[in-house]
PDB file of C-alpha atoms in Angstrom:
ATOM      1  CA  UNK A   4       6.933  -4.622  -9.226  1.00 39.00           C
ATOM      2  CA  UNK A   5       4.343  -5.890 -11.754  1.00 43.00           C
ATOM      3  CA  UNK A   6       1.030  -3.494 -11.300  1.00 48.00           C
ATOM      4  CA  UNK A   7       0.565  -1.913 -14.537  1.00 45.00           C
ATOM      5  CA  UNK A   8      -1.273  -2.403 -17.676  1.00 43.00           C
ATOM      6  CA  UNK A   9      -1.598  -0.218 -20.959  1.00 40.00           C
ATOM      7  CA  UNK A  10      -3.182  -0.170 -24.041  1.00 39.00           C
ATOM      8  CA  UNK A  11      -1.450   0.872 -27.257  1.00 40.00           C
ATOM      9  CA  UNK A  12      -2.804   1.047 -31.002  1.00 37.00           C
ATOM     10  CA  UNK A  13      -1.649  -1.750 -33.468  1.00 34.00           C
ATOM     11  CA  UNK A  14      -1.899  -1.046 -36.968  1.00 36.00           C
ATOM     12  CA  UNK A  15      -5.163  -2.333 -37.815  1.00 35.00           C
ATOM     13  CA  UNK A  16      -6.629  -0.025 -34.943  1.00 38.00           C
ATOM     14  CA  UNK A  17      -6.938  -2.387 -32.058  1.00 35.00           C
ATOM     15  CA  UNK A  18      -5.609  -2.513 -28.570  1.00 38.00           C
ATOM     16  CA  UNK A  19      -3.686  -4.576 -26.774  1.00 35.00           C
ATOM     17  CA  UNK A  20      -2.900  -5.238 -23.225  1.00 38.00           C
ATOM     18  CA  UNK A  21       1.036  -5.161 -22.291  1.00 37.00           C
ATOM     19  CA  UNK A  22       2.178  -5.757 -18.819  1.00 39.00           C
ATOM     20  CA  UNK A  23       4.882  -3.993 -17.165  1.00 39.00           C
ATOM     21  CA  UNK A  24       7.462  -5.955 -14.730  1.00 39.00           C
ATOM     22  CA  UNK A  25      10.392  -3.339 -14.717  1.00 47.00           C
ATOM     23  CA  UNK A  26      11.543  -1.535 -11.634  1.00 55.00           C
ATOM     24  CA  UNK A  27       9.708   1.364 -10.118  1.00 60.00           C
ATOM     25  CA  UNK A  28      12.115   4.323 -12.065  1.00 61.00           C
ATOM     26  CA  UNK A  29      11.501   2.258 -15.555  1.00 63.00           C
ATOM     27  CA  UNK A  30       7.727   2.680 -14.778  1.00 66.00           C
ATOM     28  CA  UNK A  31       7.919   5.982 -14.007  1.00 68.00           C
ATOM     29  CA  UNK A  32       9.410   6.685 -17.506  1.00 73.00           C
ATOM     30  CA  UNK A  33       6.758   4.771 -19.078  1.00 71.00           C
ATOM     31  CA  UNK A  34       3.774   6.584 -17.171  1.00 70.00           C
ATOM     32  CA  UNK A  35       5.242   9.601 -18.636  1.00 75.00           C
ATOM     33  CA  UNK A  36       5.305   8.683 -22.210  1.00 78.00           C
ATOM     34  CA  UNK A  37       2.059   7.170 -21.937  1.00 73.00           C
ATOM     35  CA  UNK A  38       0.559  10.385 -20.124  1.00 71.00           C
ATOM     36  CA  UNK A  39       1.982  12.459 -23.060  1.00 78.00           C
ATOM     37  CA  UNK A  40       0.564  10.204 -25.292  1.00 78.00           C
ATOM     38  CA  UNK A  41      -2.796   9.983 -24.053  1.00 71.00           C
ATOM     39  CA  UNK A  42      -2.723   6.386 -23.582  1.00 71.00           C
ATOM     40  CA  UNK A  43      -4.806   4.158 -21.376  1.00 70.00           C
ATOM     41  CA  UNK A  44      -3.494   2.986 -18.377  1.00 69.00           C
ATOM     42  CA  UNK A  45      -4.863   0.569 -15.414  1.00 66.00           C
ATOM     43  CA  UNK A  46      -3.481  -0.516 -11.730  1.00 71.00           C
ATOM     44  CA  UNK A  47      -3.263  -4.054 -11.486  1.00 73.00           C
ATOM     45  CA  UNK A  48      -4.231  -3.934  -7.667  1.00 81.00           C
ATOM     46  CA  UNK A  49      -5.989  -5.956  -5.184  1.00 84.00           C
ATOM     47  CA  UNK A  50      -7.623  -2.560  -3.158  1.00 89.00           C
ATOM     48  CA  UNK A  51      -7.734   0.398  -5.717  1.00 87.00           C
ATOM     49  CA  UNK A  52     -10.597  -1.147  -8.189  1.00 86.00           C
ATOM     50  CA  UNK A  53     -12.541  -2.779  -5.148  1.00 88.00           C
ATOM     51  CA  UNK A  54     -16.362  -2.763  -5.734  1.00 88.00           C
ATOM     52  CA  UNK A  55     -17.207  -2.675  -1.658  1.00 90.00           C
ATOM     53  CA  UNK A  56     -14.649  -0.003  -1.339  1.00 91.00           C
ATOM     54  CA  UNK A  57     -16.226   2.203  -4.492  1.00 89.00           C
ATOM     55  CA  UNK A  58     -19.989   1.451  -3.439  1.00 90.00           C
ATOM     56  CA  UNK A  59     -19.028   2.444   0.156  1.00 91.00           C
ATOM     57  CA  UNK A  60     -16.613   5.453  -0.775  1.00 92.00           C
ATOM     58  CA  UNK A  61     -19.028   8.775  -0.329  1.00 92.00           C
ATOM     59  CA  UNK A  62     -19.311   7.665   3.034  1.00 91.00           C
ATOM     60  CA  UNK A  63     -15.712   7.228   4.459  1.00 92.00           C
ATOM     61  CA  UNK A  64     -15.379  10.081   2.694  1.00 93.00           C
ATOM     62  CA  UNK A  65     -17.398  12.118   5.035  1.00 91.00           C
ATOM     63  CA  UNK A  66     -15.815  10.614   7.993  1.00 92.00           C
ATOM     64  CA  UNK A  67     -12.689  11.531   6.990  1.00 93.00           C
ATOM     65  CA  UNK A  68     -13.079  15.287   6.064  1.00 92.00           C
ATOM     66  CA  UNK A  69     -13.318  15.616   9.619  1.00 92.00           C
ATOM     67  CA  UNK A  70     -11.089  13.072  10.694  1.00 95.00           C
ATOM     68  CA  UNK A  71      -8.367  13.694  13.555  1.00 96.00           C
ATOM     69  CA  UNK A  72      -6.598  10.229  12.362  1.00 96.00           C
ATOM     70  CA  UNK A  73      -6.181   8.654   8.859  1.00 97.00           C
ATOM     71  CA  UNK A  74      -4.193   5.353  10.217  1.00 97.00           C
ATOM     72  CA  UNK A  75      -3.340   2.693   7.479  1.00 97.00           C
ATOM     73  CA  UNK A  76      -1.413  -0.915   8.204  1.00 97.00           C
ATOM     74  CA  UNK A  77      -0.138  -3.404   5.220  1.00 96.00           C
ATOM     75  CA  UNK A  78       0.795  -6.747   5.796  1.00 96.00           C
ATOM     76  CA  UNK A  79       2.727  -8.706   2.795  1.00 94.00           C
ATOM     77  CA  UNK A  80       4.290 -11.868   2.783  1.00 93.00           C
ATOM     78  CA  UNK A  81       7.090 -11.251   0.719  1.00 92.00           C
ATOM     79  CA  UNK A  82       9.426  -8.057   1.450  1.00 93.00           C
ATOM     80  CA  UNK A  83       9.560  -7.090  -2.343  1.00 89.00           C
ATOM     81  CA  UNK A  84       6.182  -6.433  -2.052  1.00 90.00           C
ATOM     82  CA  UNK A  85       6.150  -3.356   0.237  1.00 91.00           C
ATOM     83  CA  UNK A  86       6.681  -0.936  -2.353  1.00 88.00           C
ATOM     84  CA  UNK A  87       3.533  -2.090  -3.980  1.00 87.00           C
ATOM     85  CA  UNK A  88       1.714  -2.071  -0.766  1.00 91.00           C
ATOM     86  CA  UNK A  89       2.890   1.760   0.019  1.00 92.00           C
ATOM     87  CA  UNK A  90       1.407   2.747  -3.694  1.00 90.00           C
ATOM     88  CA  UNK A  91      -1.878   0.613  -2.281  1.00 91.00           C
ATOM     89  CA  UNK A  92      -1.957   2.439   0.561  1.00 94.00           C
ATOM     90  CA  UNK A  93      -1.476   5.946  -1.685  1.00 93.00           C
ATOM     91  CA  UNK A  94      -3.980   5.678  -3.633  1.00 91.00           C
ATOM     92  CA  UNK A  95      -6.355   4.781  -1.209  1.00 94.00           C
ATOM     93  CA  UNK A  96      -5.902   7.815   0.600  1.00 94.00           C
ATOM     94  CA  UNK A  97      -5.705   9.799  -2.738  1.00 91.00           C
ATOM     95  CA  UNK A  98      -9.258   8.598  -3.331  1.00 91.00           C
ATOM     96  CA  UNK A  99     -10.365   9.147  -0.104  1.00 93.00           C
ATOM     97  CA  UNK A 100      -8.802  12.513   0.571  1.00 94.00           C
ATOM     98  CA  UNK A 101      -7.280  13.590  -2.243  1.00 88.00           C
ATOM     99  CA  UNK A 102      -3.863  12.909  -1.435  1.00 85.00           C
ATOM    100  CA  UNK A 103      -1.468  14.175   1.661  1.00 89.00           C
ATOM    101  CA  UNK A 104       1.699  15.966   2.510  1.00 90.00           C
ATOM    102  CA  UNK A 105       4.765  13.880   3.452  1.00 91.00           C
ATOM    103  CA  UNK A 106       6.672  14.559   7.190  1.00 93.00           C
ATOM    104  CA  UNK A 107       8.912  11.534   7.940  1.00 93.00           C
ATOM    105  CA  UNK A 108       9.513   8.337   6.375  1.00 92.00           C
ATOM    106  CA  UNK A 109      11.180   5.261   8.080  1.00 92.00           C
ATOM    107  CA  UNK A 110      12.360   2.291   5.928  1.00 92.00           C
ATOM    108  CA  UNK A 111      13.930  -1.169   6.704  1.00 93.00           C
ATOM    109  CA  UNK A 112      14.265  -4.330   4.689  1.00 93.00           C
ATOM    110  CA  UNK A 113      11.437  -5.662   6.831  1.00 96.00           C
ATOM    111  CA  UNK A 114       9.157  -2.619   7.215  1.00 95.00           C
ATOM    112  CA  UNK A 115       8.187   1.300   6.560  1.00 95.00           C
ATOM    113  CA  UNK A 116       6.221   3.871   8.527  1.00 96.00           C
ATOM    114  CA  UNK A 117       5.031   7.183   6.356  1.00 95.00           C
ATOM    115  CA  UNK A 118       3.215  10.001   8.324  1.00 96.00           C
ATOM    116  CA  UNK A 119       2.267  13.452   7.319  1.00 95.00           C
ATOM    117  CA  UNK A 120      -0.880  15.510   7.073  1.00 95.00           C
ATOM    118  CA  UNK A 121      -4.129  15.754   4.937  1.00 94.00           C
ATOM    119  CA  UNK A 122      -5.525  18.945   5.777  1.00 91.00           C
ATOM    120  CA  UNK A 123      -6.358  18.638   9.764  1.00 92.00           C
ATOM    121  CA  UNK A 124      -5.971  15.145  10.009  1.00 95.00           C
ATOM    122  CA  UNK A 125      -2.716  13.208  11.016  1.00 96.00           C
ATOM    123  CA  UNK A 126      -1.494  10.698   8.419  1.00 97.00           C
ATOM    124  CA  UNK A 127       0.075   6.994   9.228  1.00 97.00           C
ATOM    125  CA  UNK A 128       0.932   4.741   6.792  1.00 97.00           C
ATOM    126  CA  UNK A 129       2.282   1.300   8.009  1.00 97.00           C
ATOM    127  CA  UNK A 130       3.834  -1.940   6.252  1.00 97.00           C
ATOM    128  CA  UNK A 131       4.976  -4.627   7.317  1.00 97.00           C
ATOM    129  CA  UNK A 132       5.720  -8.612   6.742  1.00 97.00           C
ATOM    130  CA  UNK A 133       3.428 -10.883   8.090  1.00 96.00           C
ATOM    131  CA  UNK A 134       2.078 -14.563   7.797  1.00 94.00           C
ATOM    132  CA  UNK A 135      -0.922 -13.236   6.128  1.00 92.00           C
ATOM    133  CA  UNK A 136      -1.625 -10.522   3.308  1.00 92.00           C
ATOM    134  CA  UNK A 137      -4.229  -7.217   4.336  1.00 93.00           C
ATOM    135  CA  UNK A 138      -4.494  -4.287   3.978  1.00 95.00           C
ATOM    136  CA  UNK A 139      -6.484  -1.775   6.790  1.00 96.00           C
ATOM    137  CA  UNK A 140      -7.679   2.123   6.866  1.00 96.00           C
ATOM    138  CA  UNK A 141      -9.140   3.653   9.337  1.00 97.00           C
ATOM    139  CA  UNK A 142     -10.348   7.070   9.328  1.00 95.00           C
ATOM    140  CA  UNK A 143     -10.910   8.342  13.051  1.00 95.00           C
ATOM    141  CA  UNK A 144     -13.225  11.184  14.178  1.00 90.00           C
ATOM    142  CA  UNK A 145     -14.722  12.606  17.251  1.00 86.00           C
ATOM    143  CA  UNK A 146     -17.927  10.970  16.655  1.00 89.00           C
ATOM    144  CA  UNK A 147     -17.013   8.214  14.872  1.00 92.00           C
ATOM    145  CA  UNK A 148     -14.961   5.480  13.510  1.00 94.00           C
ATOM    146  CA  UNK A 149     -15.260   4.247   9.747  1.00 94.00           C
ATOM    147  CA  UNK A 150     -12.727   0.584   9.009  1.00 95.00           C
ATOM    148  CA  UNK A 151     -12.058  -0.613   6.035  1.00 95.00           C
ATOM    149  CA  UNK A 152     -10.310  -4.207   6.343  1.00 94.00           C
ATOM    150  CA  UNK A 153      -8.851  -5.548   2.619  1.00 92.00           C
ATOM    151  CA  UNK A 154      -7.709  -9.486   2.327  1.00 87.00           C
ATOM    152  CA  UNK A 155      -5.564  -9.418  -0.257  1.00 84.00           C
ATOM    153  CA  UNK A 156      -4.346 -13.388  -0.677  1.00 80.00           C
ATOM    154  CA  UNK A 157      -7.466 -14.820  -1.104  1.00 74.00           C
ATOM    155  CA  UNK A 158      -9.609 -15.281  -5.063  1.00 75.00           C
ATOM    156  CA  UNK A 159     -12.457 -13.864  -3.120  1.00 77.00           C
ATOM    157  CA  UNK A 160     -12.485 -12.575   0.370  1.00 84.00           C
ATOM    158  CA  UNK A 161     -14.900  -9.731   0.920  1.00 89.00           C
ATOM    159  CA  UNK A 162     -13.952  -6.355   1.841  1.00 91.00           C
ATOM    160  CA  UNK A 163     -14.945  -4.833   5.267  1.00 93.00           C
ATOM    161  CA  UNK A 164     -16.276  -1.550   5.683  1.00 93.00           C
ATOM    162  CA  UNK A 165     -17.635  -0.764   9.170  1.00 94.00           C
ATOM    163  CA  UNK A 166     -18.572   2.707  10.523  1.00 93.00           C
ATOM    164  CA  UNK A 167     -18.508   2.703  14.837  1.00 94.00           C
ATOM    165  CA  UNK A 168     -20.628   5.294  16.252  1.00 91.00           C
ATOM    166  CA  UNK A 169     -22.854   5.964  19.395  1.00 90.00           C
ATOM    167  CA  UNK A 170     -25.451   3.315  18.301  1.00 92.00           C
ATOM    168  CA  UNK A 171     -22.796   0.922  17.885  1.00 93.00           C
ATOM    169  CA  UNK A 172     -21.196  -0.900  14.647  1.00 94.00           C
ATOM    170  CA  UNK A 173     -22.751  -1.215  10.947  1.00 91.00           C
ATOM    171  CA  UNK A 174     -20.827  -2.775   7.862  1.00 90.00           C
ATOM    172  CA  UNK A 175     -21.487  -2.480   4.078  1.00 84.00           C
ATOM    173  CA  UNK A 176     -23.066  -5.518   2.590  1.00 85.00           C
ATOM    174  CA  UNK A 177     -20.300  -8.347   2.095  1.00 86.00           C
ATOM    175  CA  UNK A 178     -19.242  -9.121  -1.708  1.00 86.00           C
ATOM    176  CA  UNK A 179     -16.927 -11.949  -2.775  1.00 87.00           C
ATOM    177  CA  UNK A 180     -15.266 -10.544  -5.449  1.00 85.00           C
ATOM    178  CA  UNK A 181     -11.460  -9.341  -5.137  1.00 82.00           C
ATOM    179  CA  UNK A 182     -10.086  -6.419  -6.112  1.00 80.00           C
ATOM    180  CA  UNK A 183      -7.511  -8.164  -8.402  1.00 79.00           C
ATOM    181  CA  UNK A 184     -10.641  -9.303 -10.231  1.00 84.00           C
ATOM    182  CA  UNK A 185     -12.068  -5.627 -10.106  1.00 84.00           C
ATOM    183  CA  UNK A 186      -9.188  -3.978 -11.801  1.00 80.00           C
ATOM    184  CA  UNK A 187      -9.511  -6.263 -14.589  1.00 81.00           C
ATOM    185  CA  UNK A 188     -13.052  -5.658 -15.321  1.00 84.00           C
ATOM    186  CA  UNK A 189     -12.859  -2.122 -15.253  1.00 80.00           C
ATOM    187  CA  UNK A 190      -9.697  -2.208 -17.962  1.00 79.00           C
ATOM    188  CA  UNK A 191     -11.896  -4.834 -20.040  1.00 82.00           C
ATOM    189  CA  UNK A 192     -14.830  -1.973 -19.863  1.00 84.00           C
ATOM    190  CA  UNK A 193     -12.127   0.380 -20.652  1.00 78.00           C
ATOM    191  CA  UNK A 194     -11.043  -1.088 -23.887  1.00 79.00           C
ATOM    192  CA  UNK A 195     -14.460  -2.086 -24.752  1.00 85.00           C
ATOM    193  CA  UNK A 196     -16.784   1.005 -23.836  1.00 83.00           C
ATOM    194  CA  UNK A 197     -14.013   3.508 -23.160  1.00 75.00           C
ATOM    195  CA  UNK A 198     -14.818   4.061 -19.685  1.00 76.00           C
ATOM    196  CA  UNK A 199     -12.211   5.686 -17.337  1.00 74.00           C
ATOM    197  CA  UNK A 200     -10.714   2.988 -14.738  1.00 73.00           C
ATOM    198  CA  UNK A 201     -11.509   3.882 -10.707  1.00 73.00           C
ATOM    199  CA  UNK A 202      -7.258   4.646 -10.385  1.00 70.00           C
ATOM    200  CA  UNK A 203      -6.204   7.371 -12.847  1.00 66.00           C
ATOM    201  CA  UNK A 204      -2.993   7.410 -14.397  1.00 69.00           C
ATOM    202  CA  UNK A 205      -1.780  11.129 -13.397  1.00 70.00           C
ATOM    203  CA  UNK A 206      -2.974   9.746 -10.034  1.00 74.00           C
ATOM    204  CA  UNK A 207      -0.930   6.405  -9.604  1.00 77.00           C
ATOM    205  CA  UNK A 208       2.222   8.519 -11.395  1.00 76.00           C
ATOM    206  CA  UNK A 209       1.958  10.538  -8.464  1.00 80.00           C
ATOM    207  CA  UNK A 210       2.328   8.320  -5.987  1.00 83.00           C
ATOM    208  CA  UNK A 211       5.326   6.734  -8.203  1.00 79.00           C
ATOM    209  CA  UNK A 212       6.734   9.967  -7.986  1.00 78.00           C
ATOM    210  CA  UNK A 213       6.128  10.669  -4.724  1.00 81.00           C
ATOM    211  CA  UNK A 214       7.647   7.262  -3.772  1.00 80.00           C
ATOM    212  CA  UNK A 215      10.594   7.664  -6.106  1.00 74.00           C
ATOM    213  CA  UNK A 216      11.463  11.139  -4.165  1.00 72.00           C
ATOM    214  CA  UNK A 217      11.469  10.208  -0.545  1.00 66.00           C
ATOM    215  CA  UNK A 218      12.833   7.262  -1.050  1.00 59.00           C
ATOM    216  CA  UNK A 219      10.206   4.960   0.607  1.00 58.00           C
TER     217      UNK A 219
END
């Protein structure tokens, strides 16, 4: 796993960037101290920081609060990336819902399937190792349909967020900027103007958590 960033204080006052590569229970450890400590920490991630996703967010929202489906697929070339994909897929639904209480989980070398609830709404989350690297959420209602379709192996492939209704489909302006890119802005903005990044750390510690208990 390599997702995380922090800032600590040197002596003369600044801040520096340190990036974590340990296992997912070393991390965990380290979210803790640096939530006791009030330190600053950002998600390295293709999806979370998004600007399409953020700019488009209020809306999927609203689809989903009356949802009957939240369905999310991962695809990853590399197995030993599926754990980062499931946190991906977690904090997507975290900011879109709020979060969501675990059922079942299913894991293989190859693949995992997580379901559960968020309030009314069924909960799937899907992995998997493919030829090509995406990630997909889908919020499903009984008017309408709102996509959101994530290329995560390319510098700059635009996000897709399409909401299918009764007069057909309509999709958020395209912008070529990845996510990856994203996350590092907003820490940069972080250290600079003291902003708060678009993942929170008591959020993505969570999910670790969460992850860390079922086993996923």
């Amino acid at each position: 796993m390599d997702r995380l960033s922090h800032r600590r204080p040197h002596p003369d006052g600044n801040r520096s960037v340190v990036e974590g590569k340990e296992p997912l229970n070393k991390h965990e450890t380290r979210l803790e101290s640096a939530e006791a400590a009030g330190v600053l920490v950002a998600v390295d991630s293709p999806v979370l920081s998004d600007a399409t996703w953020h700019d488009a967010l209020p809306r999927p929202r609203k689809t989903a609060a009356t949802a009957a489906i939240l369905d999310s697929v991962v695809t990853v070339r590399d197995a030993g990336d599926l754990t980062c994909a499931l946190l991906d897929q977690l904090g997507l639904l975290r900011q879109l819902t709020g979060g969501f209480d675990v059922e079942t989980t299913v894991r293989t070398a190859r693949n995992y399937l997580v379901t559960g609830r968020s309030g009314d709404a069924v909960v799937s989350l899907g992995g998997t190792v493919a030829p090509e690297s995406s990630v997909r959420l889908e919020a499903v209602g009984t008017q309408e349909r709102r996509t959101c379709s994530f290329r995560t192996d390319g510098p700059a492939v635009p996000t897709v967020v399409t909401l299918f209704d009764a007069r057909g489909a309509h999709s958020a302006r395209l912008r070529y900027e990845s996510g990856r890119r994203a996350s590092w802005l907003a820490l940069h903005a972080a250290l600079r103007d003291g902003t708060v990044p678009p993942h929170a750390l008591r959020h993505f510690l969570d999910d670790v958590r969460l992850i860390s208990a079922e086993a996923c």
